[in-house]
Amino acid sequence: MFEQPNYYAVIPEPVRYDKRLKAFERLMFGDIMALSNRNGFCTAPNSYFAKLYDADKTTISRWISHLSDLEYVRIKNEWYPQLGNVRKIYPNIAVMMPKDCYLSDEEVRAIDLVLACFKES
C-alpha cells in the first residue's frame, strides 16, 4: 500500500536542530515526508522502517510516538474492510514554515484550518 520514497528527503530546520530528537528520529521524519509526497500521508508499517534502519519494530514505534508527542507528525488509524487497520502518518506542515514568513490573511486562515485538523486527532 505504501510507496518507496523519492530520491531525497526533506528535513526542515525545526526537526533537524531539535535536540530532543535522536538522529534516526530526524532521519525518519525526512523519510515520512518523502513517503507522504503523493497523498499527504505515509502508510509504511513499522516493519518497513525496521528493515530500512536495521532496528527493532518496538524501537521504530517509540521513534514515531516521540515524533507524535512533539507534534511533528499526527497518527490516524483507519479501518478498511479489504485492508483492515491502516495507520496513516501525517507530517505537520507547520514545521516547514520559516519563522519570519509573512502571509496574507487568506493564507493564515488556510493554515489555521490545516492546523485545526492536525490538533483534532
CSV table of N, CA, C and O in Angstrom, one decimal:
chain,number,residue,atom,x,y,z
A,1,MET,N,0.8,-1.2,0.0
A,1,MET,CA,0.0,0.0,0.0
A,1,MET,C,0.9,1.3,0.0
A,1,MET,O,0.4,2.3,-0.5
A,2,PHE,N,2.1,1.2,0.5
A,2,PHE,CA,2.9,2.4,0.6
A,2,PHE,C,3.9,2.3,-0.6
A,2,PHE,O,4.2,1.3,-1.1
A,3,GLU,N,4.5,3.5,-0.9
A,3,GLU,CA,5.5,3.5,-2.0
A,3,GLU,C,6.9,3.7,-1.4
A,3,GLU,O,7.1,4.2,-0.3
A,4,GLN,N,7.9,3.5,-2.3
A,4,GLN,CA,9.2,3.8,-2.0
A,4,GLN,C,9.4,5.3,-2.0
A,4,GLN,O,8.7,6.0,-2.8
A,5,PRO,N,10.2,5.9,-1.1
A,5,PRO,CA,10.3,7.4,-1.1
A,5,PRO,C,11.1,7.8,-2.4
A,5,PRO,O,11.7,7.0,-3.0
A,6,ASN,N,10.9,9.1,-2.8
A,6,ASN,CA,11.7,9.6,-3.9
A,6,ASN,C,13.1,9.7,-3.5
A,6,ASN,O,13.5,9.3,-2.4
A,7,TYR,N,13.9,10.2,-4.3
A,7,TYR,CA,15.4,10.1,-4.1
A,7,TYR,C,16.0,11.0,-3.1
A,7,TYR,O,17.1,11.0,-2.8
A,8,TYR,N,15.2,11.9,-2.5
A,8,TYR,CA,15.7,12.7,-1.4
A,8,TYR,C,14.6,12.9,-0.4
A,8,TYR,O,13.5,12.8,-0.6
A,9,ALA,N,15.1,13.3,0.8
A,9,ALA,CA,14.2,13.6,2.0
A,9,ALA,C,14.4,15.0,2.4
A,9,ALA,O,15.5,15.5,2.4
A,10,VAL,N,13.3,15.6,2.8
A,10,VAL,CA,13.4,17.0,3.3
A,10,VAL,C,13.3,16.9,4.8
A,10,VAL,O,12.3,16.3,5.4
A,11,ILE,N,14.2,17.5,5.5
A,11,ILE,CA,14.2,17.6,7.0
A,11,ILE,C,14.2,19.1,7.3
A,11,ILE,O,15.3,19.7,7.2
A,12,PRO,N,13.1,19.7,7.7
A,12,PRO,CA,13.0,21.1,8.0
A,12,PRO,C,13.9,21.5,9.2
A,12,PRO,O,14.1,20.7,10.1
A,13,GLU,N,14.3,22.7,9.2
A,13,GLU,CA,15.1,23.2,10.3
A,13,GLU,C,14.7,22.9,11.7
A,13,GLU,O,15.5,22.4,12.5
A,14,PRO,N,13.4,23.1,12.1
A,14,PRO,CA,13.0,22.8,13.4
A,14,PRO,C,13.2,21.3,13.8
A,14,PRO,O,13.6,21.0,15.0
A,15,VAL,N,13.0,20.4,12.9
A,15,VAL,CA,13.3,19.0,13.1
A,15,VAL,C,14.8,18.7,13.2
A,15,VAL,O,15.3,18.0,14.1
A,16,ARG,N,15.5,19.3,12.2
A,16,ARG,CA,16.9,19.0,12.1
A,16,ARG,C,17.7,19.4,13.3
A,16,ARG,O,18.6,18.7,13.7
A,17,TYR,N,17.3,20.5,14.0
A,17,TYR,CA,18.1,21.0,15.1
A,17,TYR,C,17.4,20.8,16.5
A,17,TYR,O,17.9,21.3,17.5
A,18,ASP,N,16.3,20.0,16.5
A,18,ASP,CA,15.6,19.7,17.8
A,18,ASP,C,16.5,18.8,18.6
A,18,ASP,O,16.6,17.6,18.2
A,19,LYS,N,17.1,19.2,19.7
A,19,LYS,CA,17.9,18.4,20.5
A,19,LYS,C,17.2,17.3,21.2
A,19,LYS,O,17.8,16.4,21.8
A,20,ARG,N,15.9,17.4,21.3
A,20,ARG,CA,15.1,16.3,21.9
A,20,ARG,C,15.0,15.1,21.1
A,20,ARG,O,14.6,14.0,21.5
A,21,LEU,N,15.3,15.2,19.8
A,21,LEU,CA,15.2,14.1,18.8
A,21,LEU,C,16.5,13.4,18.7
A,21,LEU,O,17.6,14.0,18.7
A,22,LYS,N,16.4,12.1,18.5
A,22,LYS,CA,17.6,11.3,18.2
A,22,LYS,C,17.8,11.4,16.7
A,22,LYS,O,16.9,11.8,15.9
A,23,ALA,N,19.1,11.1,16.3
A,23,ALA,CA,19.4,11.3,14.9
A,23,ALA,C,18.5,10.5,14.0
A,23,ALA,O,18.1,11.0,12.9
A,24,PHE,N,18.2,9.2,14.3
A,24,PHE,CA,17.4,8.4,13.5
A,24,PHE,C,15.9,8.9,13.5
A,24,PHE,O,15.2,8.7,12.5
A,25,GLU,N,15.5,9.6,14.5
A,25,GLU,CA,14.1,10.2,14.5
A,25,GLU,C,14.1,11.3,13.5
A,25,GLU,O,13.1,11.5,12.8
A,26,ARG,N,15.1,12.1,13.4
A,26,ARG,CA,15.2,13.2,12.4
A,26,ARG,C,15.2,12.6,11.0
A,26,ARG,O,14.5,13.1,10.1
A,27,LEU,N,16.0,11.6,10.8
A,27,LEU,CA,16.0,10.9,9.5
A,27,LEU,C,14.7,10.3,9.1
A,27,LEU,O,14.2,10.4,8.0
A,28,MET,N,14.1,9.7,10.1
A,28,MET,CA,12.7,9.1,9.9
A,28,MET,C,11.7,10.1,9.5
A,28,MET,O,10.9,9.9,8.6
A,29,PHE,N,11.8,11.3,10.1
A,29,PHE,CA,10.8,12.4,9.7
A,29,PHE,C,11.0,12.7,8.2
A,29,PHE,O,10.1,12.9,7.5
A,30,GLY,N,12.3,12.8,7.8
A,30,GLY,CA,12.5,13.0,6.4
A,30,GLY,C,12.0,11.9,5.5
A,30,GLY,O,11.4,12.2,4.4
A,31,ASP,N,12.1,10.7,5.9
A,31,ASP,CA,11.5,9.6,5.1
A,31,ASP,C,10.0,9.6,5.1
A,31,ASP,O,9.4,9.3,4.1
A,32,ILE,N,9.4,10.0,6.3
A,32,ILE,CA,8.0,10.1,6.3
A,32,ILE,C,7.5,11.2,5.4
A,32,ILE,O,6.5,11.1,4.7
A,33,MET,N,8.3,12.3,5.3
A,33,MET,CA,7.9,13.4,4.4
A,33,MET,C,8.0,12.9,2.9
A,33,MET,O,7.1,13.1,2.1
A,34,ALA,N,9.1,12.1,2.6
A,34,ALA,CA,9.2,11.6,1.3
A,34,ALA,C,8.1,10.7,0.9
A,34,ALA,O,7.6,10.7,-0.2
A,35,LEU,N,7.7,9.8,1.9
A,35,LEU,CA,6.6,8.8,1.6
A,35,LEU,C,5.3,9.5,1.6
A,35,LEU,O,4.3,8.9,1.1
A,36,SER,N,5.2,10.7,2.1
A,36,SER,CA,3.9,11.5,2.1
A,36,SER,C,3.7,12.4,0.9
A,36,SER,O,2.6,13.0,0.7
A,37,ASN,N,4.7,12.4,0.0
A,37,ASN,CA,4.6,13.3,-1.1
A,37,ASN,C,3.4,13.1,-2.0
A,37,ASN,O,2.8,14.1,-2.5
A,38,ARG,N,2.9,11.9,-2.2
A,38,ARG,CA,1.8,11.7,-3.1
A,38,ARG,C,0.5,12.0,-2.5
A,38,ARG,O,-0.4,12.6,-3.1
A,39,ASN,N,0.2,11.4,-1.3
A,39,ASN,CA,-1.1,11.5,-0.7
A,39,ASN,C,-1.2,12.5,0.5
A,39,ASN,O,-2.3,12.6,1.0
A,40,GLY,N,-0.1,13.0,0.9
A,40,GLY,CA,-0.1,13.8,2.1
A,40,GLY,C,0.0,13.0,3.4
A,40,GLY,O,0.0,13.6,4.5
A,41,PHE,N,0.2,11.7,3.3
A,41,PHE,CA,0.4,10.9,4.5
A,41,PHE,C,1.2,9.7,4.1
A,41,PHE,O,1.3,9.3,2.9
A,42,CYS,N,1.8,9.0,5.1
A,42,CYS,CA,2.6,7.8,4.9
A,42,CYS,C,1.9,6.6,5.5
A,42,CYS,O,1.4,6.7,6.7
A,43,THR,N,1.9,5.5,4.8
A,43,THR,CA,1.3,4.3,5.4
A,43,THR,C,2.3,3.2,5.6
A,43,THR,O,1.9,2.0,5.9
A,44,ALA,N,3.6,3.5,5.6
A,44,ALA,CA,4.6,2.5,5.8
A,44,ALA,C,4.5,1.9,7.2
A,44,ALA,O,4.4,2.6,8.2
A,45,PRO,N,4.5,0.5,7.3
A,45,PRO,CA,4.4,-0.1,8.6
A,45,PRO,C,5.7,-0.1,9.3
A,45,PRO,O,6.8,0.2,8.7
A,46,ASN,N,5.7,-0.3,10.6
A,46,ASN,CA,6.9,-0.4,11.4
A,46,ASN,C,7.9,-1.3,10.8
A,46,ASN,O,9.1,-1.1,10.9
A,47,SER,N,7.5,-2.4,10.2
A,47,SER,CA,8.4,-3.4,9.7
A,47,SER,C,9.2,-2.8,8.5
A,47,SER,O,10.4,-3.1,8.3
A,48,TYR,N,8.6,-1.9,7.8
A,48,TYR,CA,9.3,-1.2,6.7
A,48,TYR,C,10.5,-0.4,7.2
A,48,TYR,O,11.6,-0.5,6.8
A,49,PHE,N,10.2,0.4,8.2
A,49,PHE,CA,11.2,1.3,8.8
A,49,PHE,C,12.2,0.4,9.6
A,49,PHE,O,13.4,0.8,9.6
A,50,ALA,N,11.8,-0.7,10.2
A,50,ALA,CA,12.7,-1.5,10.9
A,50,ALA,C,13.8,-2.1,10.0
A,50,ALA,O,15.0,-2.1,10.3
A,51,LYS,N,13.3,-2.5,8.8
A,51,LYS,CA,14.3,-3.1,7.8
A,51,LYS,C,15.2,-2.0,7.3
A,51,LYS,O,16.4,-2.1,7.1
A,52,LEU,N,14.6,-0.8,7.0
A,52,LEU,CA,15.3,0.3,6.5
A,52,LEU,C,16.4,0.8,7.4
A,52,LEU,O,17.6,1.1,7.0
A,53,TYR,N,16.2,0.8,8.7
A,53,TYR,CA,17.1,1.3,9.7
A,53,TYR,C,17.8,0.2,10.5
A,53,TYR,O,18.6,0.5,11.4
A,54,ASP,N,17.5,-1.0,10.1
A,54,ASP,CA,18.1,-2.2,10.9
A,54,ASP,C,17.9,-2.0,12.4
A,54,ASP,O,18.8,-2.0,13.2
A,55,ALA,N,16.6,-1.8,12.7
A,55,ALA,CA,16.2,-1.6,14.1
A,55,ALA,C,15.0,-2.5,14.4
A,55,ALA,O,14.3,-3.0,13.5
A,56,ASP,N,14.7,-2.7,15.7
A,56,ASP,CA,13.5,-3.5,16.1
A,56,ASP,C,12.2,-2.7,15.8
A,56,ASP,O,12.3,-1.4,15.9
A,57,LYS,N,11.1,-3.4,15.6
A,57,LYS,CA,9.9,-2.7,15.4
A,57,LYS,C,9.4,-1.9,16.6
A,57,LYS,O,8.8,-0.8,16.5
A,58,THR,N,9.8,-2.4,17.8
A,58,THR,CA,9.4,-1.6,19.0
A,58,THR,C,10.2,-0.3,19.1
A,58,THR,O,9.7,0.7,19.5
A,59,THR,N,11.4,-0.3,18.6
A,59,THR,CA,12.2,1.0,18.6
A,59,THR,C,11.6,1.9,17.6
A,59,THR,O,11.5,3.1,17.9
A,60,ILE,N,11.2,1.4,16.4
A,60,ILE,CA,10.5,2.2,15.4
A,60,ILE,C,9.2,2.8,16.0
A,60,ILE,O,9.0,4.0,15.8
A,61,SER,N,8.5,2.0,16.7
A,61,SER,CA,7.2,2.5,17.4
A,61,SER,C,7.5,3.7,18.3
A,61,SER,O,6.8,4.7,18.4
A,62,ARG,N,8.6,3.5,19.1
A,62,ARG,CA,9.0,4.6,20.1
A,62,ARG,C,9.4,5.9,19.3
A,62,ARG,O,9.0,7.0,19.7
A,63,TRP,N,10.1,5.7,18.2
A,63,TRP,CA,10.5,6.9,17.4
A,63,TRP,C,9.3,7.6,16.9
A,63,TRP,O,9.2,8.9,17.0
A,64,ILE,N,8.4,6.9,16.3
A,64,ILE,CA,7.2,7.5,15.7
A,64,ILE,C,6.4,8.1,16.8
A,64,ILE,O,5.8,9.3,16.7
A,65,SER,N,6.2,7.5,18.0
A,65,SER,CA,5.5,8.0,19.1
A,65,SER,C,6.1,9.3,19.6
A,65,SER,O,5.4,10.3,19.9
A,66,HIS,N,7.5,9.4,19.6
A,66,HIS,CA,8.2,10.6,20.0
A,66,HIS,C,7.9,11.7,19.1
A,66,HIS,O,7.7,12.9,19.5
A,67,LEU,N,8.0,11.4,17.8
A,67,LEU,CA,7.7,12.5,16.8
A,67,LEU,C,6.3,13.0,16.9
A,67,LEU,O,6.0,14.2,16.8
A,68,SER,N,5.3,12.1,17.3
A,68,SER,CA,4.0,12.5,17.5
A,68,SER,C,3.8,13.3,18.8
A,68,SER,O,3.1,14.3,18.8
A,69,ASP,N,4.5,12.9,19.9
A,69,ASP,CA,4.4,13.6,21.1
A,69,ASP,C,4.9,15.0,20.9
A,69,ASP,O,4.4,16.0,21.6
A,70,LEU,N,5.9,15.2,20.1
A,70,LEU,CA,6.5,16.6,19.8
A,70,LEU,C,5.7,17.3,18.7
A,70,LEU,O,6.1,18.4,18.3
A,71,GLU,N,4.6,16.7,18.2
A,71,GLU,CA,3.7,17.3,17.2
A,71,GLU,C,4.4,17.5,15.9
A,71,GLU,O,4.0,18.4,15.1
A,72,TYR,N,5.4,16.7,15.6
A,72,TYR,CA,6.0,16.7,14.2
A,72,TYR,C,5.2,15.9,13.3
A,72,TYR,O,5.2,16.1,12.0
A,73,VAL,N,4.5,14.9,13.8
A,73,VAL,CA,3.6,14.1,13.0
A,73,VAL,C,2.3,13.8,13.7
A,73,VAL,O,2.2,14.0,14.9
A,74,ARG,N,1.2,13.5,13.0
A,74,ARG,CA,-0.1,13.1,13.5
A,74,ARG,C,-0.3,11.7,13.0
A,74,ARG,O,-0.1,11.4,11.9
A,75,ILE,N,-0.8,10.9,13.9
A,75,ILE,CA,-1.1,9.5,13.5
A,75,ILE,C,-2.6,9.2,13.6
A,75,ILE,O,-3.2,9.6,14.6
A,76,LYS,N,-3.1,8.6,12.5
A,76,LYS,CA,-4.5,8.3,12.5
A,76,LYS,C,-4.6,6.9,12.0
A,76,LYS,O,-4.0,6.5,11.0
A,77,ASN,N,-5.4,6.1,12.7
A,77,ASN,CA,-5.7,4.7,12.3
A,77,ASN,C,-7.1,4.7,11.7
A,77,ASN,O,-8.0,5.2,12.3
A,78,GLU,N,-7.2,4.1,10.5
A,78,GLU,CA,-8.5,3.9,9.8
A,78,GLU,C,-8.7,2.5,9.5
A,78,GLU,O,-7.8,1.7,9.2
A,79,TRP,N,-9.9,2.1,9.5
A,79,TRP,CA,-10.3,0.7,9.2
A,79,TRP,C,-10.9,0.7,7.8
A,79,TRP,O,-11.8,1.5,7.4
A,80,TYR,N,-10.4,-0.3,7.0
A,80,TYR,CA,-10.9,-0.5,5.7
A,80,TYR,C,-11.3,-2.0,5.6
A,80,TYR,O,-10.5,-2.9,6.0
A,81,PRO,N,-12.5,-2.3,5.1
A,81,PRO,CA,-12.9,-3.7,5.0
A,81,PRO,C,-11.9,-4.6,4.3
A,81,PRO,O,-11.7,-5.8,4.7
A,82,GLN,N,-11.4,-4.2,3.2
A,82,GLN,CA,-10.5,-5.0,2.4
A,82,GLN,C,-9.1,-5.1,3.0
A,82,GLN,O,-8.4,-6.1,2.9
A,83,LEU,N,-8.6,-4.1,3.8
A,83,LEU,CA,-7.3,-4.0,4.2
A,83,LEU,C,-7.1,-4.1,5.8
A,83,LEU,O,-6.0,-4.4,6.3
A,84,GLY,N,-8.2,-3.9,6.5
A,84,GLY,CA,-8.1,-3.9,7.9
A,84,GLY,C,-7.7,-2.6,8.4
A,84,GLY,O,-8.0,-1.5,7.8
A,85,ASN,N,-6.9,-2.6,9.5
A,85,ASN,CA,-6.5,-1.3,10.1
A,85,ASN,C,-5.3,-0.8,9.4
A,85,ASN,O,-4.3,-1.5,9.1
A,86,VAL,N,-5.4,0.5,9.0
A,86,VAL,CA,-4.3,1.1,8.2
A,86,VAL,C,-3.9,2.4,9.0
A,86,VAL,O,-4.7,3.2,9.3
A,87,ARG,N,-2.6,2.4,9.4
A,87,ARG,CA,-2.1,3.6,10.1
A,87,ARG,C,-1.6,4.6,9.0
A,87,ARG,O,-0.9,4.3,8.1
A,88,LYS,N,-2.1,5.9,9.2
A,88,LYS,CA,-1.6,7.0,8.4
A,88,LYS,C,-0.8,8.0,9.2
A,88,LYS,O,-1.3,8.4,10.3
A,89,ILE,N,0.4,8.3,8.8
A,89,ILE,CA,1.2,9.2,9.5
A,89,ILE,C,1.3,10.5,8.6
A,89,ILE,O,1.7,10.5,7.5
A,90,TYR,N,0.7,11.6,9.2
A,90,TYR,CA,0.7,12.9,8.6
A,90,TYR,C,1.8,13.8,9.1
A,90,TYR,O,1.8,14.1,10.3
A,91,PRO,N,2.7,14.2,8.2
A,91,PRO,CA,3.7,15.2,8.7
A,91,PRO,C,3.1,16.5,9.0
A,91,PRO,O,2.1,16.9,8.3
A,92,ASN,N,3.5,17.2,10.0
A,92,ASN,CA,3.0,18.5,10.4
A,92,ASN,C,3.6,19.6,9.5
A,92,ASN,O,4.8,19.9,9.6
A,93,ILE,N,2.8,20.1,8.5
A,93,ILE,CA,3.4,21.0,7.6
A,93,ILE,C,3.8,22.4,8.2
A,93,ILE,O,4.5,23.1,7.6
A,94,ALA,N,3.3,22.6,9.4
A,94,ALA,CA,3.6,23.9,10.0
A,94,ALA,C,5.1,24.0,10.3
A,94,ALA,O,5.6,25.1,10.4
A,95,VAL,N,5.8,22.9,10.5
A,95,VAL,CA,7.2,22.9,10.8
A,95,VAL,C,8.0,23.3,9.6
A,95,VAL,O,9.2,23.7,9.7
A,96,MET,N,7.4,23.3,8.4
A,96,MET,CA,8.1,23.7,7.2
A,96,MET,C,8.1,25.2,7.0
A,96,MET,O,8.8,25.8,6.2
A,97,MET,N,7.3,26.0,7.8
A,97,MET,CA,7.2,27.4,7.6
A,97,MET,C,8.3,28.1,8.2
A,97,MET,O,8.6,27.9,9.4
A,98,PRO,N,9.0,29.0,7.5
A,98,PRO,CA,10.1,29.8,8.1
A,98,PRO,C,9.5,30.7,9.3
A,98,PRO,O,8.4,31.1,9.2
A,99,LYS,N,10.3,31.0,10.3
A,99,LYS,CA,9.8,31.8,11.4
A,99,LYS,C,9.5,33.2,11.0
A,99,LYS,O,8.6,33.8,11.6
A,100,ASP,N,10.2,33.7,10.0
A,100,ASP,CA,10.0,35.1,9.6
A,100,ASP,C,9.1,35.2,8.4
A,100,ASP,O,9.2,36.2,7.6
A,101,CYS,N,8.3,34.2,8.1
A,101,CYS,CA,7.4,34.2,7.0
A,101,CYS,C,6.2,35.1,7.2
A,101,CYS,O,5.5,35.0,8.2
A,102,TYR,N,5.9,36.0,6.2
A,102,TYR,CA,4.8,36.9,6.3
A,102,TYR,C,3.7,36.4,5.3
A,102,TYR,O,4.0,36.2,4.1
A,103,LEU,N,2.5,36.1,5.8
A,103,LEU,CA,1.4,35.6,5.0
A,103,LEU,C,0.3,36.5,4.9
A,103,LEU,O,0.0,37.3,5.8
A,104,SER,N,-0.5,36.4,3.8
A,104,SER,CA,-1.7,37.1,3.7
A,104,SER,C,-2.8,36.6,4.6
A,104,SER,O,-2.6,35.5,5.2
A,105,ASP,N,-3.8,37.3,4.9
A,105,ASP,CA,-4.9,36.8,5.8
A,105,ASP,C,-5.5,35.5,5.3
A,105,ASP,O,-5.8,34.6,6.1
A,106,GLU,N,-5.7,35.4,4.0
A,106,GLU,CA,-6.2,34.2,3.4
A,106,GLU,C,-5.3,33.0,3.6
A,106,GLU,O,-5.8,31.9,4.0
A,107,GLU,N,-4.0,33.2,3.5
A,107,GLU,CA,-3.1,32.1,3.7
A,107,GLU,C,-3.1,31.7,5.2
A,107,GLU,O,-3.0,30.5,5.5
A,108,VAL,N,-3.2,32.7,6.1
A,108,VAL,CA,-3.2,32.4,7.5
A,108,VAL,C,-4.5,31.6,7.9
A,108,VAL,O,-4.4,30.6,8.6
A,109,ARG,N,-5.6,32.0,7.3
A,109,ARG,CA,-6.9,31.2,7.5
A,109,ARG,C,-6.7,29.8,7.0
A,109,ARG,O,-7.1,28.8,7.7
A,110,ALA,N,-6.1,29.6,5.9
A,110,ALA,CA,-5.9,28.2,5.3
A,110,ALA,C,-5.0,27.4,6.2
A,110,ALA,O,-5.3,26.2,6.5
A,111,ILE,N,-3.9,28.0,6.7
A,111,ILE,CA,-3.0,27.3,7.6
A,111,ILE,C,-3.7,27.0,8.9
A,111,ILE,O,-3.6,25.9,9.5
A,112,ASP,N,-4.5,27.9,9.4
A,112,ASP,CA,-5.2,27.7,10.7
A,112,ASP,C,-6.2,26.5,10.5
A,112,ASP,O,-6.4,25.7,11.4
A,113,LEU,N,-6.8,26.4,9.3
A,113,LEU,CA,-7.7,25.3,9.1
A,113,LEU,C,-7.0,23.9,9.1
A,113,LEU,O,-7.4,23.0,9.7
A,114,VAL,N,-5.8,23.9,8.5
A,114,VAL,CA,-5.0,22.7,8.5
A,114,VAL,C,-4.5,22.3,9.9
A,114,VAL,O,-4.6,21.2,10.3
A,115,LEU,N,-4.1,23.3,10.6
A,115,LEU,CA,-3.6,23.1,12.0
A,115,LEU,C,-4.7,22.6,12.9
A,115,LEU,O,-4.5,21.8,13.8
A,116,ALA,N,-5.9,23.2,12.7
A,116,ALA,CA,-7.1,22.7,13.5
A,116,ALA,C,-7.4,21.2,13.2
A,116,ALA,O,-7.6,20.5,14.2
A,117,CYS,N,-7.3,20.8,12.0
A,117,CYS,CA,-7.4,19.4,11.7
A,117,CYS,C,-6.3,18.6,12.3
A,117,CYS,O,-6.6,17.5,12.7
A,118,PHE,N,-5.1,19.1,12.3
A,118,PHE,CA,-4.0,18.4,12.9
A,118,PHE,C,-4.2,18.2,14.4
A,118,PHE,O,-3.9,17.1,14.9
A,119,LYS,N,-4.7,19.1,15.1
A,119,LYS,CA,-4.9,19.0,16.5
A,119,LYS,C,-6.1,18.2,16.9
A,119,LYS,O,-6.2,17.8,18.0
A,120,GLU,N,-7.1,18.0,16.0
A,120,GLU,CA,-8.3,17.3,16.3
A,120,GLU,C,-8.1,15.8,16.7
A,120,GLU,O,-8.8,15.2,17.4
A,121,SER,N,-7.1,15.2,16.0
A,121,SER,CA,-6.9,13.8,16.3
A,121,SER,C,-5.8,13.5,17.3
A,121,SER,O,-5.3,14.2,18.0
